[in-house]
Amino acid sequence: MTIDLQTLKCGECGSSALKRTGLNQYACQHCGSVTLVEDNVSDRLDRVLDQVKNAAGERLAQEQALKQKMVMRNAGIAVAAVLGVGLVVMVASLISARDERPRAQPARASVVDRTIPVDGLRLGEPRQVLVGSGGSAQARLLVVARNETGKPLERANIKAVFYDGDTRLEERSESLPIGVLQPGESAPVLIDLPRVTTATRQELQVQRLSAPYRSAEGPRLVFERVRLVQQGTDGARLVGRIANGKDNGATLAGIEALVTLYDDAGNVIGIGHGYAQASELKPGARTSMDIGIRSFGRSAAVAAWDYRIGYSTLEANGARVAVQSPDRVIHAVGAPEVFNPELRMGTEDLLADESERFDPAQLELLPLIPGLNTIRQRTYMTELVNRSKDQIAIAPAAVISRFDGSKLDGTTVLGGPAYLYPGERFPVQIDPSRADRITQTRVEWKPMRRAALPGPRTPLEVTIDSTRATTGSVLLNFSQRFAYKAVDIKGSVKNPGTGIVRKARVWVSLRDREGRLTGFKMVENLPAIAPGESAPFEVSIEQQARDFATVEAVYQSAE
């Protein structure tokens, strides 16, 4: 330890709790470190320590005196309050004795015991399951609980105590994945298993049960539109839309849903729980839910599923009242809709009504254009074209499967701009994986929405100021050098609107004399553009096919 002589603190931990433990020896009472000092330093430290002790004693005495003063003051206030209450009681007694008219006794607030016997929550036979897939799969204990109490249960909790033989390992607790479990309802719950030691048995205990603090009967909520979709084998999604009818008159809050998947034998093979996007839902409003479902037992296919929606109503003072809805569990038979796992589908894409959907037949993927990249490897270019005359495709996307003859070479994910307007052409690069060529493609479109002209996109003016043909070369593995042609392009993006454009993207395309695509690149890192201002850009595009003749651009903008 070293002592800071300026502040008299331990140099190791910064504590000022120093104590002399021997000749010229001092120890820190906080971290225990010890230091030796010279005689003159020791004398100085002793004097300073004595001063610190004296100051601490004086400070402690002042604090004690202040505490005693506060105690006496509070005692005086209490005595005065008692005398005041007694005087008020005496006056009230005299007044009531003079008044001969009978008066109703005031109502007393009663304390309601919300406790419910735990034996009314019946637990099924537990079974161990693996949630997830591969190395990320996690062991869980699946338990199905049934409410036979005849009363609604609020956040029922189950505790599992795990044993290895007679050795107690650890305990885990988990709440049922629904705020209120109605009488007669069953709900599954997943409890973590011990990670280190394998448990040979477990004991399940139902924790203290209670009814909701405030509850009332009300109508059940159902999804106006609902879809169960599956992408891959790890799980599924349930997306749904909820509306609060105008005739309801109440604001809804805390909207949650529990989704359960079953195999053809009726066994639970998936659980999902989620909340509505809107925290409060006023009369006439609507919101949506997107619930991820954790599945297990991947060898079993989904044969049926159900969901239930729990919610509360908001009173004028902001208090919440849990709604009891009989027969709120909605059952459905059938498997989920299957989509390519590489497609990224938003909630609104899946929930759009038929009148809101963009027809994929209006999108065309042009024939592939063969080319060579900078290291002379085979590549292909194509363009996505919106053939509609008056409809805008919102966030078009697809998975393109590549084939060499009848042999699948792989897939390419096509992610277009936020809005593809009528007549616009969006460039796409497709690179073979193992094959030397691509002879055909198959396209799987995601569900898309549409918008009518003029649409929501902020108009921008993209100007190409100059183009310059150039050449370059690249060295591969320090052994092979490849030459290529490129075009250096300078341009600008102008915002003629009245709002700031914070995120703009521009795709610049090179075309040959026949108008065929010969190279393209997206302009990155464009700054925010204020109304009336322009942002310059420079981009170098490699020619992958024939020499360019013209330059075109397509853009997207967001305020």
CSV table of C-alpha atoms in Angstrom, one decimal, residues 100-261:
chain,number,residue,atom,x,y,z
A,100,GLU,CA,-82.3,13.7,18.1
A,101,ARG,CA,-82.5,12.7,14.4
A,102,PRO,CA,-81.1,9.1,13.7
A,103,ARG,CA,-78.1,9.1,11.3
A,104,ALA,CA,-76.9,6.2,9.1
A,105,GLN,CA,-73.7,4.6,10.2
A,106,PRO,CA,-70.8,5.2,7.7
A,107,ALA,CA,-69.8,2.2,5.6
A,108,ARG,CA,-66.5,0.6,6.5
A,109,ALA,CA,-64.1,-0.6,3.9
A,110,SER,CA,-63.9,-4.3,4.0
A,111,VAL,CA,-60.7,-6.2,3.2
A,112,VAL,CA,-61.5,-9.1,0.7
A,113,ASP,CA,-59.3,-12.1,1.0
A,114,ARG,CA,-58.3,-13.0,-2.6
A,115,THR,CA,-56.4,-16.2,-1.6
A,116,ILE,CA,-57.6,-19.4,-3.3
A,117,PRO,CA,-56.7,-22.9,-2.2
A,118,VAL,CA,-53.8,-24.3,-4.3
A,119,ASP,CA,-55.2,-27.7,-4.7
A,120,GLY,CA,-57.7,-26.3,-7.2
A,121,LEU,CA,-55.0,-25.9,-9.9
A,122,ARG,CA,-54.5,-29.4,-11.3
A,123,LEU,CA,-51.1,-30.2,-12.8
A,124,GLY,CA,-50.8,-32.8,-15.6
A,125,GLU,CA,-48.0,-35.3,-16.0
A,126,PRO,CA,-44.8,-33.3,-16.8
A,127,ARG,CA,-42.5,-34.2,-19.7
A,128,GLN,CA,-39.1,-33.1,-20.8
A,129,VAL,CA,-38.8,-31.4,-24.2
A,130,LEU,CA,-36.2,-29.6,-26.3
A,131,VAL,CA,-37.1,-26.1,-27.4
A,132,GLY,CA,-35.1,-24.9,-30.4
A,133,SER,CA,-32.9,-26.9,-32.7
A,134,GLY,CA,-29.3,-27.9,-33.0
A,135,GLY,CA,-26.7,-26.8,-30.5
A,136,SER,CA,-29.0,-23.9,-29.3
A,137,ALA,CA,-31.8,-26.3,-28.2
A,138,GLN,CA,-32.6,-25.9,-24.5
A,139,ALA,CA,-34.1,-28.5,-22.2
A,140,ARG,CA,-37.4,-27.6,-20.6
A,141,LEU,CA,-40.0,-29.2,-18.5
A,142,LEU,CA,-43.5,-29.0,-20.0
A,143,VAL,CA,-46.4,-28.9,-17.5
A,144,VAL,CA,-50.1,-28.4,-18.4
A,145,ALA,CA,-52.2,-26.8,-15.6
A,146,ARG,CA,-56.0,-26.8,-15.4
A,147,ASN,CA,-58.0,-24.3,-13.3
A,148,GLU,CA,-60.6,-26.2,-11.3
A,149,THR,CA,-61.1,-23.6,-8.6
A,150,GLY,CA,-64.2,-22.2,-10.1
A,151,LYS,CA,-62.6,-18.7,-9.9
A,152,PRO,CA,-60.2,-16.8,-12.2
A,153,LEU,CA,-56.6,-17.0,-11.2
A,154,GLU,CA,-54.1,-14.2,-11.6
A,155,ARG,CA,-50.6,-15.0,-12.7
A,156,ALA,CA,-50.6,-18.6,-11.3
A,157,ASN,CA,-47.1,-19.7,-10.5
A,158,ILE,CA,-45.6,-23.2,-10.4
A,159,LYS,CA,-42.4,-24.3,-8.7
A,160,ALA,CA,-40.4,-27.4,-9.6
A,161,VAL,CA,-37.8,-28.8,-7.2
A,162,PHE,CA,-35.3,-31.1,-9.0
A,163,TYR,CA,-33.6,-34.1,-7.5
A,164,ASP,CA,-30.8,-36.5,-8.4
A,165,GLY,CA,-31.9,-39.5,-6.5
A,166,ASP,CA,-32.3,-38.2,-2.9
A,167,THR,CA,-30.0,-35.2,-3.6
A,168,ARG,CA,-31.8,-31.9,-4.0
A,169,LEU,CA,-30.3,-30.0,-6.9
A,170,GLU,CA,-32.2,-26.8,-7.4
A,171,GLU,CA,-35.6,-25.3,-7.8
A,172,ARG,CA,-37.1,-23.2,-10.6
A,173,SER,CA,-40.4,-21.2,-10.8
A,174,GLU,CA,-42.4,-20.1,-13.7
A,175,SER,CA,-45.7,-18.3,-14.1
A,176,LEU,CA,-48.4,-19.5,-16.5
A,177,PRO,CA,-48.0,-17.5,-19.8
A,178,ILE,CA,-51.4,-15.7,-19.5
A,179,GLY,CA,-52.3,-13.0,-17.0
A,180,VAL,CA,-55.6,-14.5,-15.9
A,181,LEU,CA,-56.5,-18.2,-16.2
A,182,GLN,CA,-60.3,-18.5,-16.4
A,183,PRO,CA,-62.2,-21.3,-14.6
A,184,GLY,CA,-62.1,-24.6,-16.6
A,185,GLU,CA,-59.2,-23.4,-18.8
A,186,SER,CA,-55.9,-25.2,-19.2
A,187,ALA,CA,-52.6,-23.6,-20.0
A,188,PRO,CA,-49.1,-25.1,-20.7
A,189,VAL,CA,-46.0,-23.7,-19.1
A,190,LEU,CA,-42.3,-24.4,-19.7
A,191,ILE,CA,-39.9,-24.6,-16.8
A,192,ASP,CA,-36.1,-24.5,-17.1
A,193,LEU,CA,-34.3,-27.8,-16.3
A,194,PRO,CA,-31.0,-27.9,-14.4
A,195,ARG,CA,-28.1,-27.3,-16.8
A,196,VAL,CA,-25.2,-29.0,-15.0
A,197,THR,CA,-26.6,-32.2,-13.5
A,198,THR,CA,-29.2,-34.5,-15.0
A,199,ALA,CA,-32.3,-34.6,-12.7
A,200,THR,CA,-33.8,-38.0,-12.1
A,201,ARG,CA,-37.1,-36.7,-10.8
A,202,GLN,CA,-38.9,-33.5,-9.8
A,203,GLU,CA,-41.6,-32.3,-7.4
A,204,LEU,CA,-44.1,-29.8,-8.6
A,205,GLN,CA,-45.7,-27.3,-6.2
A,206,VAL,CA,-48.4,-24.7,-6.9
A,207,GLN,CA,-47.5,-21.4,-5.4
A,208,ARG,CA,-50.0,-19.1,-3.6
A,209,LEU,CA,-53.1,-18.6,-5.8
A,210,SER,CA,-55.2,-15.4,-5.8
A,211,ALA,CA,-58.0,-13.9,-7.8
A,212,PRO,CA,-57.5,-10.6,-9.8
A,213,TYR,CA,-57.7,-7.5,-7.6
A,214,ARG,CA,-60.4,-6.0,-9.8
A,215,SER,CA,-62.3,-8.0,-12.4
A,216,ALA,CA,-65.6,-8.0,-14.3
A,217,GLU,CA,-67.4,-10.1,-16.9
A,218,GLY,CA,-67.1,-8.9,-20.5
A,219,PRO,CA,-67.2,-10.1,-24.1
A,220,ARG,CA,-64.4,-12.2,-25.4
A,221,LEU,CA,-61.9,-10.8,-27.9
A,222,VAL,CA,-61.2,-12.6,-31.2
A,223,PHE,CA,-58.9,-11.8,-34.1
A,224,GLU,CA,-60.7,-10.1,-37.0
A,225,ARG,CA,-58.0,-11.6,-39.3
A,226,VAL,CA,-55.5,-14.2,-38.2
A,227,ARG,CA,-52.8,-16.3,-39.9
A,228,LEU,CA,-50.6,-19.1,-38.6
A,229,VAL,CA,-47.4,-19.2,-40.7
A,230,GLN,CA,-44.3,-21.4,-40.6
A,231,GLN,CA,-40.9,-20.6,-42.0
A,232,GLY,CA,-38.3,-23.4,-41.4
A,233,THR,CA,-38.5,-26.0,-38.6
A,234,ASP,CA,-37.6,-23.9,-35.6
A,235,GLY,CA,-41.0,-22.4,-34.9
A,236,ALA,CA,-44.1,-20.6,-36.2
A,237,ARG,CA,-45.7,-17.2,-36.1
A,238,LEU,CA,-49.3,-16.2,-35.4
A,239,VAL,CA,-50.3,-12.8,-36.7
A,240,GLY,CA,-53.6,-11.3,-36.0
A,241,ARG,CA,-55.6,-8.0,-36.1
A,242,ILE,CA,-57.8,-6.9,-33.1
A,243,ALA,CA,-60.5,-4.2,-33.2
A,244,ASN,CA,-62.2,-2.5,-30.4
A,245,GLY,CA,-65.8,-2.0,-31.5
A,246,LYS,CA,-67.2,1.6,-31.4
A,247,ASP,CA,-70.3,0.4,-29.5
A,248,ASN,CA,-68.0,-1.0,-26.7
A,249,GLY,CA,-67.4,2.4,-25.2
A,250,ALA,CA,-64.4,1.2,-23.1
A,251,THR,CA,-60.7,1.6,-23.7
A,252,LEU,CA,-58.9,-1.7,-23.7
A,253,ALA,CA,-55.4,-2.2,-22.2
A,254,GLY,CA,-52.9,-5.0,-21.5
A,255,ILE,CA,-54.1,-7.0,-24.5
A,256,GLU,CA,-52.2,-10.3,-24.6
A,257,ALA,CA,-52.6,-13.7,-26.3
A,258,LEU,CA,-51.6,-17.3,-25.7
A,259,VAL,CA,-51.2,-19.6,-28.7
A,260,THR,CA,-50.8,-23.4,-28.3
A,261,LEU,CA,-50.0,-25.9,-31.1
